[in-house]
Structures are given as C-alpha cells and as structure tokens.
Coordinates of C-alpha atoms in Angstrom, one line a residue:
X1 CA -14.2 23.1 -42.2
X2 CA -17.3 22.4 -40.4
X3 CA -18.1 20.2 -37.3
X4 CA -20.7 18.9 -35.7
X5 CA -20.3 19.6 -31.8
X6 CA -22.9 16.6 -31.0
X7 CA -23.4 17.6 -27.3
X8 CA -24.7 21.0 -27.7
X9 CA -26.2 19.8 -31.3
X10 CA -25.7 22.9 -33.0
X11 CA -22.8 23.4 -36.3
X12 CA -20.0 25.5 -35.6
X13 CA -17.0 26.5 -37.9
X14 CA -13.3 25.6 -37.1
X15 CA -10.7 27.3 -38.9
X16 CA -7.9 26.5 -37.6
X17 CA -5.8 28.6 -39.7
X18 CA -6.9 31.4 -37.8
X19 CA -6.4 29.5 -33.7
X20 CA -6.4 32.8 -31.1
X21 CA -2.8 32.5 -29.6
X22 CA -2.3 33.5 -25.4
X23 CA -0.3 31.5 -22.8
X24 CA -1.1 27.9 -21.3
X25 CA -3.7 26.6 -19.8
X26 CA -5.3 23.3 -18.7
X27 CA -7.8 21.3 -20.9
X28 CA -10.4 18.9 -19.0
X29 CA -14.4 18.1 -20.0
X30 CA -15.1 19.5 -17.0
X31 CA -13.3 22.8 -16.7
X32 CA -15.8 26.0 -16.5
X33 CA -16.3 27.8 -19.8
X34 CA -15.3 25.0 -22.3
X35 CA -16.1 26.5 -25.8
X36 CA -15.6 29.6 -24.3
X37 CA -17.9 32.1 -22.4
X38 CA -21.0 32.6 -24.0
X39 CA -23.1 29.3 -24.6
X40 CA -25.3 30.1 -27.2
X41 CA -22.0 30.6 -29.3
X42 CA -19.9 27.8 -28.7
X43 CA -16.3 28.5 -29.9
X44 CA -14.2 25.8 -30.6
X45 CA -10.8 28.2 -31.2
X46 CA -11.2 29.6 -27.7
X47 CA -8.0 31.2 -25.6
X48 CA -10.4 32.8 -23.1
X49 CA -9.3 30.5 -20.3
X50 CA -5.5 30.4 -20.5
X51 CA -5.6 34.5 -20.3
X52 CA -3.2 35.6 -17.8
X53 CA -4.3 37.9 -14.3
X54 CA -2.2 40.8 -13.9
X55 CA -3.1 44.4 -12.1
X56 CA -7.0 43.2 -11.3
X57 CA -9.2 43.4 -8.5
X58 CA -10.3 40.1 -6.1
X59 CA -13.8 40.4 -8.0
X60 CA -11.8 40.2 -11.4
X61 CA -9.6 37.7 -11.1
X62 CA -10.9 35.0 -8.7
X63 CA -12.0 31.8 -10.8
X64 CA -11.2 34.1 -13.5
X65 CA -14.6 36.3 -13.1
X66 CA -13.2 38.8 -15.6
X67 CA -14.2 37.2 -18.2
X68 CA -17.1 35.4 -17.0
X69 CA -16.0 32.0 -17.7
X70 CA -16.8 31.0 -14.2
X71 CA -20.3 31.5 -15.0
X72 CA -20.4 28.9 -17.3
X73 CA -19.7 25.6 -15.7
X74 CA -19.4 22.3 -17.0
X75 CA -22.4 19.6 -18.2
X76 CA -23.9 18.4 -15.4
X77 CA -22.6 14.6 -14.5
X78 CA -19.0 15.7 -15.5
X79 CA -16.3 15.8 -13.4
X80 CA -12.5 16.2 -13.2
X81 CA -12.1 12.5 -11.8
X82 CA -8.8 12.4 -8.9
X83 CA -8.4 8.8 -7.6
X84 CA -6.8 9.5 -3.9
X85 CA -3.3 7.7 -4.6
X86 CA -3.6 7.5 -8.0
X87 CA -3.2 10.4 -10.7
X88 CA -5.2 12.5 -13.1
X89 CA -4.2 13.4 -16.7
X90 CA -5.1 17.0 -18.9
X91 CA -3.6 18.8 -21.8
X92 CA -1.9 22.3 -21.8
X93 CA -2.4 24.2 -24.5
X94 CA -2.5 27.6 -25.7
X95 CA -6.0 27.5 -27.1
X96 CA -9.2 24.8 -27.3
X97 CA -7.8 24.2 -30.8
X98 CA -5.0 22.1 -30.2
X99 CA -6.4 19.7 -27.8
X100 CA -8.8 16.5 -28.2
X101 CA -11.7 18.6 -26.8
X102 CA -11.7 19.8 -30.4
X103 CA -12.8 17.7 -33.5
X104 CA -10.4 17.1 -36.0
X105 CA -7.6 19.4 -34.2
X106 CA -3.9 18.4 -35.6
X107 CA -2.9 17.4 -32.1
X108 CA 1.1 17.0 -31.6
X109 CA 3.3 16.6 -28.5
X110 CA 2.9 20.4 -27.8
X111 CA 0.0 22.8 -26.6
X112 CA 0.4 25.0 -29.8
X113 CA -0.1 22.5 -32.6
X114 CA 3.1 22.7 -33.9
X115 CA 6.5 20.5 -34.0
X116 CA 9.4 21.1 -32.1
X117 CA 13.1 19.3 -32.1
X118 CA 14.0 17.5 -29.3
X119 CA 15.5 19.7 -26.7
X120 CA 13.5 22.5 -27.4
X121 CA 15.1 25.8 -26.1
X122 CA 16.3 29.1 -27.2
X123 CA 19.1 27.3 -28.4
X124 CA 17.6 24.4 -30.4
X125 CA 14.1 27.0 -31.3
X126 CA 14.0 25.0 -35.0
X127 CA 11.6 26.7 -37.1
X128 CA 10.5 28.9 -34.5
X129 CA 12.0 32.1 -32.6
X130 CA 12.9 33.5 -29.5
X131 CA 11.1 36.3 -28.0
X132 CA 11.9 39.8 -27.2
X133 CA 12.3 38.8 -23.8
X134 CA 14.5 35.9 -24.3
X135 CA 12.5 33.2 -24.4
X136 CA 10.5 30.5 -26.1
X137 CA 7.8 32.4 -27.9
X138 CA 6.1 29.3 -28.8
X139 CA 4.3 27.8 -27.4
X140 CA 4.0 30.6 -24.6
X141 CA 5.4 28.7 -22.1
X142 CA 7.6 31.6 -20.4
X143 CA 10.6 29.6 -20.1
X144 CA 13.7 29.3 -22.3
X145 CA 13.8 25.6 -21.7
X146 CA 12.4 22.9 -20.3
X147 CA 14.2 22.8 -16.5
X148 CA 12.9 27.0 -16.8
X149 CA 9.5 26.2 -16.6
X150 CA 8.3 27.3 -13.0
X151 CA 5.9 24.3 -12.3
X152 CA 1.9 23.9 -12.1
X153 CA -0.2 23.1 -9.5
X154 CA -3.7 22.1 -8.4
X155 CA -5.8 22.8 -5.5
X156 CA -9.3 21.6 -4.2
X157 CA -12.3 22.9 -2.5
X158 CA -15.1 21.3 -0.7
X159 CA -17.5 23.4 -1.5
X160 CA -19.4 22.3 -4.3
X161 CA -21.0 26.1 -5.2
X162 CA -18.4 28.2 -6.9
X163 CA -19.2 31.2 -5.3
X164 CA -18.6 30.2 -1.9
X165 CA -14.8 29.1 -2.7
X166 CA -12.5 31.1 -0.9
X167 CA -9.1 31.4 -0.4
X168 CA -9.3 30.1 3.3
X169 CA -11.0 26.7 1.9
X170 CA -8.5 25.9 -1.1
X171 CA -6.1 24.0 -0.9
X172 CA -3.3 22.6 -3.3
X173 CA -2.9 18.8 -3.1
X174 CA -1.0 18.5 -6.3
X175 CA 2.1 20.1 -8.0
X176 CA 3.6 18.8 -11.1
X177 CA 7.5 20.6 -11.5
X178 CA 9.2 21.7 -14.7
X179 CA 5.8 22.7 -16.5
X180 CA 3.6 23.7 -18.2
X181 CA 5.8 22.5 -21.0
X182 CA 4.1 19.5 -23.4
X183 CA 0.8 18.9 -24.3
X184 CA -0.3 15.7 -21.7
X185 CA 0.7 16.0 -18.1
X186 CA -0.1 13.7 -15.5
X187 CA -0.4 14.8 -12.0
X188 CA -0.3 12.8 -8.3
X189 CA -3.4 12.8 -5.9
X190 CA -2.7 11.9 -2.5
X191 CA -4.0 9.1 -0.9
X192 CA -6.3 9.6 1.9
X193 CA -8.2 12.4 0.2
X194 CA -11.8 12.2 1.4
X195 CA -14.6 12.1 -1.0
X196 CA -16.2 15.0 -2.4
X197 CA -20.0 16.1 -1.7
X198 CA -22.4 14.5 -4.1
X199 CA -22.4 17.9 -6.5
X200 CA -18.4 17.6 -6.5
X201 CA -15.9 19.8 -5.4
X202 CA -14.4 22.7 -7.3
X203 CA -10.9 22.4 -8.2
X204 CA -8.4 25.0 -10.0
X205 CA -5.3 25.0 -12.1
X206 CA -2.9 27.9 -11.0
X207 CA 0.7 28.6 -11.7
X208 CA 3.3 31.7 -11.8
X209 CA 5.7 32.1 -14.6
X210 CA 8.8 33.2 -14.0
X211 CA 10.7 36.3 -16.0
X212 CA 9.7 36.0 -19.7
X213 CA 7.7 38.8 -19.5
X214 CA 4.6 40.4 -17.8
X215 CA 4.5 39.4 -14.0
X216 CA 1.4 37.3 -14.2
X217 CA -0.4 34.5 -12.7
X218 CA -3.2 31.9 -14.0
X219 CA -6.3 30.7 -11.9
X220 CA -9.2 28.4 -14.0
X221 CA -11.8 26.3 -12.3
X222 CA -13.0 23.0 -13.1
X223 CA -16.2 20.6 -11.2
X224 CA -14.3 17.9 -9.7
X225 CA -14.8 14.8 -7.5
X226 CA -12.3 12.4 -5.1
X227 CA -12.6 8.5 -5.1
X228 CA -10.6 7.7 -1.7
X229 CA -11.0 4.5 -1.0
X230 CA -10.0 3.9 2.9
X231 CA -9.0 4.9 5.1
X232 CA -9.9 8.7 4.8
X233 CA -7.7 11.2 6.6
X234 CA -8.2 14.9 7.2
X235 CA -7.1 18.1 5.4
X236 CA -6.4 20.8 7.1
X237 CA -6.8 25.2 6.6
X238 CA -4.3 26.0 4.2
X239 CA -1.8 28.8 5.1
X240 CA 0.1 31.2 2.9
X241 CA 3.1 30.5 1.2
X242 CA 6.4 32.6 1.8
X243 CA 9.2 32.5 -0.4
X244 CA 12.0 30.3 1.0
X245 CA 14.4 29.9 -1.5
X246 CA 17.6 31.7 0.4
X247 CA 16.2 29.8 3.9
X248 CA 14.5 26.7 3.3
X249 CA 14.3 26.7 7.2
X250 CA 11.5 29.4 6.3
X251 CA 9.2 27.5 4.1
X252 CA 5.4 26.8 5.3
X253 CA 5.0 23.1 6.2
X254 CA 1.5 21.9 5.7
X255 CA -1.0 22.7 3.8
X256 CA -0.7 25.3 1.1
X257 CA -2.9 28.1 -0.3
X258 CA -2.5 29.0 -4.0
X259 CA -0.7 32.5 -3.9
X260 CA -2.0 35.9 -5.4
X261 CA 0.4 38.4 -6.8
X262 CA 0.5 41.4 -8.4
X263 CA -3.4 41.9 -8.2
X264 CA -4.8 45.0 -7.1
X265 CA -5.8 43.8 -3.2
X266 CA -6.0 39.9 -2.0
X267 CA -2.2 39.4 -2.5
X268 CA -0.9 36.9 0.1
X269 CA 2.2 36.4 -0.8
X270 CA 5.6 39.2 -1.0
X271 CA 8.2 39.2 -3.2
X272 CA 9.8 42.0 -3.4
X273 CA 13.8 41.8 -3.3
X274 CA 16.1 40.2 -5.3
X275 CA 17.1 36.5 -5.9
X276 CA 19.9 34.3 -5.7
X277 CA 20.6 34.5 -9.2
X278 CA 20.0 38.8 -9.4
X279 CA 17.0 39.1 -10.7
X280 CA 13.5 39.7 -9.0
X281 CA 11.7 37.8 -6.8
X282 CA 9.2 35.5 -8.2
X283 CA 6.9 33.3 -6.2
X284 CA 6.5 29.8 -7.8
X285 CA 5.0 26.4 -7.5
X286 CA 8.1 24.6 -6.7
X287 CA 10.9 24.7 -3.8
X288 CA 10.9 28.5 -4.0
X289 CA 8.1 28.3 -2.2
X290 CA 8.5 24.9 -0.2
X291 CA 6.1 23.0 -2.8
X292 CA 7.6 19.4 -3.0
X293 CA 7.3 17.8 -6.8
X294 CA 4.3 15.4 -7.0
X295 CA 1.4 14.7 -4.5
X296 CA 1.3 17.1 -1.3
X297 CA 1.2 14.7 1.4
X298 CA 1.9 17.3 3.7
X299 CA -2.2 18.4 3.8
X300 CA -3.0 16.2 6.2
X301 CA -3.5 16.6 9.9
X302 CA -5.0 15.2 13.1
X303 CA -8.3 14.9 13.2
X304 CA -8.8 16.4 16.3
X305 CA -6.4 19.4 15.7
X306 CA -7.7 22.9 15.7
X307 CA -6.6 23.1 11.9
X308 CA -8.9 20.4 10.9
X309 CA -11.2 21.5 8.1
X310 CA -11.6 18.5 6.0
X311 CA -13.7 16.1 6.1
X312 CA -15.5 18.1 8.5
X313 CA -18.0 20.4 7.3
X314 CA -20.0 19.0 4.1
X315 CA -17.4 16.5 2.8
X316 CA -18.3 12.9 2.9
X317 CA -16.8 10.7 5.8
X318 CA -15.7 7.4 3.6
X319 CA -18.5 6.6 2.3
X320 CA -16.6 4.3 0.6
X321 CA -15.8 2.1 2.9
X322 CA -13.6 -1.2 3.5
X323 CA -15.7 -4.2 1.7
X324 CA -18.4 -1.7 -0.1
X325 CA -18.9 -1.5 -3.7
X326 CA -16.6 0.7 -5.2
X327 CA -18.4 2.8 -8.8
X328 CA -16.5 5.5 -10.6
X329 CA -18.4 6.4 -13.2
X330 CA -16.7 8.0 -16.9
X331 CA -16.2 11.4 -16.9
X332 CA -16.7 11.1 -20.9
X333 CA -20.0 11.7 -23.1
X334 CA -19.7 8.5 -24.6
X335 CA -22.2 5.7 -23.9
X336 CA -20.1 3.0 -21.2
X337 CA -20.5 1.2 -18.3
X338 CA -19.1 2.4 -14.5
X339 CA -16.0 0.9 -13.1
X340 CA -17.7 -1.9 -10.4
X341 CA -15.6 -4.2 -7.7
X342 CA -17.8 -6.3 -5.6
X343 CA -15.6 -7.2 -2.8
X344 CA -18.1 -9.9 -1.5
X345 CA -18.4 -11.6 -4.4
X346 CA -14.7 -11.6 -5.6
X347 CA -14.8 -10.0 -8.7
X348 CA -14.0 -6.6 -10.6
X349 CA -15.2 -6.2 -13.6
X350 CA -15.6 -2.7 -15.9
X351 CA -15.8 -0.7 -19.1
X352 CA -15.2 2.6 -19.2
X353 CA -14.4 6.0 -21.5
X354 CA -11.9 7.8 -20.3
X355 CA -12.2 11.8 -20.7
X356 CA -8.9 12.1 -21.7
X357 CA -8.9 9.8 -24.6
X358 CA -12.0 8.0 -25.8
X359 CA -11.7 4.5 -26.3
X360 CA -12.3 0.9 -24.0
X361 CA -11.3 0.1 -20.5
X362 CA -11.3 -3.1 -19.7
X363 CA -10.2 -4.5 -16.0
X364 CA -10.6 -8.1 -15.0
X365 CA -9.4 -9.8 -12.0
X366 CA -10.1 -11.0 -8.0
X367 CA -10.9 -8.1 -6.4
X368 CA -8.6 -9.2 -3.4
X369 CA -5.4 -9.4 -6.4
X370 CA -3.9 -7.1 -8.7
X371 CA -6.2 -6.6 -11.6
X372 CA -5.2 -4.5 -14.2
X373 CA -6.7 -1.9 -16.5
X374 CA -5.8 -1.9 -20.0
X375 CA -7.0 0.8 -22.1
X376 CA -7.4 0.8 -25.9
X377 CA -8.2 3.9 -28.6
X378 CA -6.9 3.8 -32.1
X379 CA -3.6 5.1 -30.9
X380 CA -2.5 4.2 -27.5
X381 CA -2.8 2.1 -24.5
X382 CA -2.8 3.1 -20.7
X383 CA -2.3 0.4 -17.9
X384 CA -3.2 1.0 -14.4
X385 CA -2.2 -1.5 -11.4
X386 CA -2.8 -1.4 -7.7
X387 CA -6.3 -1.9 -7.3
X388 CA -7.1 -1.5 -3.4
X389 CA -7.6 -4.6 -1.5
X390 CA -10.6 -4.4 0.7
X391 CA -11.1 -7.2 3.8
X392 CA -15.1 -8.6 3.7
X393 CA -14.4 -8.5 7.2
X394 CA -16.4 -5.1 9.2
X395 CA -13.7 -4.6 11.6
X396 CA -11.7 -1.6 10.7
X397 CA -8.7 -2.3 8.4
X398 CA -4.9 -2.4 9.5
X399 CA -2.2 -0.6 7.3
X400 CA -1.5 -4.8 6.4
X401 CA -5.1 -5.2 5.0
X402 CA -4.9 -3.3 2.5
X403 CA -3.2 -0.3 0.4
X404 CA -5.2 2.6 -1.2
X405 CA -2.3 3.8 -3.6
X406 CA -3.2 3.0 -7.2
X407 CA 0.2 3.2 -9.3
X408 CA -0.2 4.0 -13.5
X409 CA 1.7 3.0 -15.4
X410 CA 1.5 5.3 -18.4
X411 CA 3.2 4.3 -22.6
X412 CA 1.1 6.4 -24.3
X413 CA -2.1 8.7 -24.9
X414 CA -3.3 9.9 -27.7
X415 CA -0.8 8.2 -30.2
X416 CA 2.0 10.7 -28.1
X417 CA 5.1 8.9 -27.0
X418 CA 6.0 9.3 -23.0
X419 CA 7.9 12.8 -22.4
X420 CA 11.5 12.1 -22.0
X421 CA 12.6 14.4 -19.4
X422 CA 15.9 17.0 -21.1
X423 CA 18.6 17.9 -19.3
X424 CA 18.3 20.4 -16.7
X425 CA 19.6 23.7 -18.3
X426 CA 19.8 27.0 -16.4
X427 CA 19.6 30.0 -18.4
X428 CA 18.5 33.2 -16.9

C-alpha cells in the first residue's frame, strides 16, 4: 500500500507483509534515525535502531554509531518531553512497523504486531513458538515470561551536542522493571530534575537481556527536554554499576552510569562468575545491579558537594520558577496550542497533541487547585492530576507551598487496555 509521510512530503511504500524482524527497541518522534538511516530514503519498516551491540569498538557502539543512526537526529522543535515528577510514555517494538510512528500499521498490545494469550510464556506460546534457546521467539523479548524480562532504563545528558555525550555525563534517572515486554510503557521522572538547555538534552534507552541468547546490550539516542517545576535540585557524576545480587551491601548508591559489556574496550562493568541460580553472570537494569523499580531518586546530591555536576555547567538553574508562567509545548507535528498556567491570574488553560497518541488535551481549572487533563483520540483517554501549586508570593517556597510531583493516571492509549501485571514465574 502506499502512504503519504506528510512531514518529509515525499511517497513511500509500506508492505507490511515483509516488516524486518530484530529485538526491541524504543519508539518516540524524537529518537535519532526515525525512518531509518539514510534521509533521502525514508523507511517506514525500519529495525535499524533496535539492533543489538555485541563484540564492537567504543566508536561503534556509542549512540549506536555503527550504523549511523546517530547522525540523523530528530526534526528540529521535537523533543522526548519528561515532566520532573511526572512520567513519559513510548512503544517497544521490534521494528517502525508496528508502532503509531507508522501509517496505517495494525497496532496490537505487542511490539511485533501480532496477538498473544494472556499469560504469554513458553508455556501458554499460542500460535507462536519457543526458540532454540528456550525462550519466547516472538516478539524478541529474551525472556520466557513476563517476570524474565531483565528491565529497561533511561538516562540523560546535559549536553545538548551528541558528540560530546560521554559516559562520565550520563546518567540514568529512570528504570521501568519486568520489560521490555508490551507495546506502551510508561516510565517515572524524578522530581527535581533541572531543566534542560534550550537545544535539549540527549537522552538514551539502554537495557541488557538476560540468557536467551547472544550476550548483548542496546543503546539508542533520542533529543530530549526536562519541565521541573521548583524547586530544582542537583544531579550528581554517575558512577559504575557493580553487580550486587549475592551482597546487596555491595551495590553503588547514587547516581548510576548505563553499563557496557561485552564490547571490545569501554566495558565498565564485570561479570564474570556464576550466579545464584548456576548460570552466568549477567549485568541488568534491576536489583542485580542495585537499580530500584521506577524513578531514580537516588541522583541527587548537595549542591555544594564535590560530585555535583548538574545543574552546574550549561543546564538551566529553574528557570521555571515559583509564580512564572509555566509552557510545555507538543512534541507532536500536529497544529495545537502550548500547555499555559498563569499563576497571577488564576487560571490554566491548554490544548495540546500529545506525541504518543494524537488527539485533544484539554485542562481547565485554578491554577492554585487540582486541574485535570483529559485527553481524547478516537480510542482512548489519558487523565493527568497534580498540577503544581505555585505561591504569587517571591519569597522562596516551603515544602507546604507547594508540590512538584504530577501523578497520571493512565486507562488507556491507543485503544490498548492497561497491562495487567502476570504472575511472577521463574524459569531459567
């Protein structure tokens, strides 16, 4: 079939029939090489960016140079939005195919396009099979059930130019436990995250499977900016993780670096013995490697400590501050108004596209209440509550002024019922 792709406003072809299969990745607007690495042919059935990194050199792997997709960043204006205290929403998926960034992609609960029976595992595999190594082979999620997969995380930079994110200035501030598994997942942002610089940040999706095959690991970039809100607090240099599993007494406290394995040179992390359950060490984004579930709230530091990094340096200092106007403009290319609260007039008032999902936002209400956000596509409905409070006053706010957490309340996107969370099954 064919498709107009109205933002680049040339025709390309989709046959789905013939969707590229790899391993999981995650889908955004503003994730580098969207339609896949070359530009001037935009490729809607792409897999490029959820190829694993095994085996390669620092130049090969880092933000995923070996296939040049981080030379192709994102439109300019779009942006991976992460409200501090609130969360942030993309789909994993297999390929470009079976996610909204496609037109008229059969989307379903899962990253491959397909259906799957509830409980999905190698022992409820419906229509489907296990692979040679024992495990789901679809999609390739390298886990055998739900509570086996190994967990995802995200982690930040400051630096707004691509090339001069390092290890040293990355540092994960989300983690989402028991994935990648479905299609939509939803991850935390912490609150007191301090605003990006006016180009963005860069952000990137990593994660480590664990058995199921080749001894990978995933690294993908994205453009991304923080709304904080107030008050701002300060992140600090990230240190390596250790594996802690046997000796929890071991695990880094603070923040976290993503960890490289199995690469040629740049590994900071060891595994090499065997674990609790006989098989080999595998570092992950969960306890294994003292990664709690959720929002790392552990980032933070003094500001006056000799591990300060951010907001130091080129971040912005709240600019948002207590009793300013708060924007947060749509990440979307549809046409739509920015997200407004006038503290000194009372109001809040807004209508916006989300990314994720595009449809109406709608948010009325006192801007010292509880407004809340309701919005509306052809399918679904998500409702967000917790709107910050912010004192007219210019004295600097008490912890009893005001809260920055935003809590979301999610039913559904996409027309996709809420992910029911199976029964924790081991299987090794």
């Amino acid at each position: 079939m064919l498709s107009r792709l109205s933002n680049l406003g040339v025709w390309v072809s989709i046959a789905l029939v013939g969707v590229a299969h790899a391993h999981m990745g995650a889908f955004h607007p503003a994730m580098y090489c969207l339609n896949g690495p070359d530009p001037k042919h935009p490729n809607l059935n792409t897999n490029e960016p959820v190829k694993p990194l095994y085996n390669l050199t620092y130049d090969q792997y880092w933000m995923h140079h070996i296939n040049g997709c981080d030379e192709v960043p994102p439109p300019d204006g779009v942006f991976l939005e992460l409200p501090a205290g609130g969360s942030f929403t993309v789909e994993h998926a297999e390929n470009q195919a079976f996610t909204s960034l496609t037109p008229y992609a059969k989307l379903t609960d899962w990253g491959d396009g397909k259906e799957h029976p509830r409980g999905y595992s190698i022992d409820n595999v419906g229509s489907d099979t296990v692979s040679d190594s024992g495990c789901l082979s679809s999609p390739n999620l390298h886990a055998q059930n739900e509570s086996m997969a190994q967990g995802t995380a995200f982690a930040i930079s400051y630096e707004s130019d691509i090339k001069k994110v390092t290890l040293e200035n990355l540092v994960v501030f989300t983690v989402k436990y028991h994935t990648p598994w479905k299609r939509i997942a939803t991850y935390e942002v912490p609150a007191g995250m301090p605003e990006c610089p006016p180009e963005g940040c860069i952000c990137v999706f990593v994660w480590i499977p664990y058995l199921c095959g080749q001894m990978n690991i995933y690294i993908f970039p994205y453009r991304c900016r923080v709304h904080s809100g107030c008050p701002v607090k300060t992140i600090g240099k990230p240190k390596a993780p250790v594996l802690c599993e046997k000796d929890p007494s071991k695990c880094v406290k603070g923040p976290k670096q993503i960890m490289i394995w199995h690469q040629l040179d740049g590994n900071n992390v060891v595994a090499d013995g065997i674990d609790p359950y006989g098989k080999w060490e595998t570092p992950r984004y969960n306890q294994v490697c003292g990664f709690e579930d959720g929002a790392q709230n552990d980032i933070f530091v003094d500001p006056g400590s000799p591990d300060a990094m951010y907001p130091l340096g080129n971040a912005q200092t709240n600019s948002t501050a207590c009793g300013a106007s708060i924007s947060v403009a749509p990440t979307s290319s549809a046409s739509a108004t920015p997200v407004t609260s006038d503290t000194a007039s009372g109001t809040l008032s807004a209508t916006t596209s989300p990314a994720s999902a595009p449809g109406t936002a709608a948010m009325t209400g006192p801007a010292s209440g509880t407004p809340t956000v309701t919005y509306s596509d052809a399918s679904g409905s998500l409702t967000a509550t917790g709107v910050p409070t912010h004192p007219t006053s210019s004295s600097a706010p008490t912890s009893s002024q005001h809260t920055c957490k935003h809590k979301v309340r999610r039913s559904e996107l996409g027309g996709h019922k809420r992910m029911a969370r199976h029964e924790q099954q081991n299987i090794f």
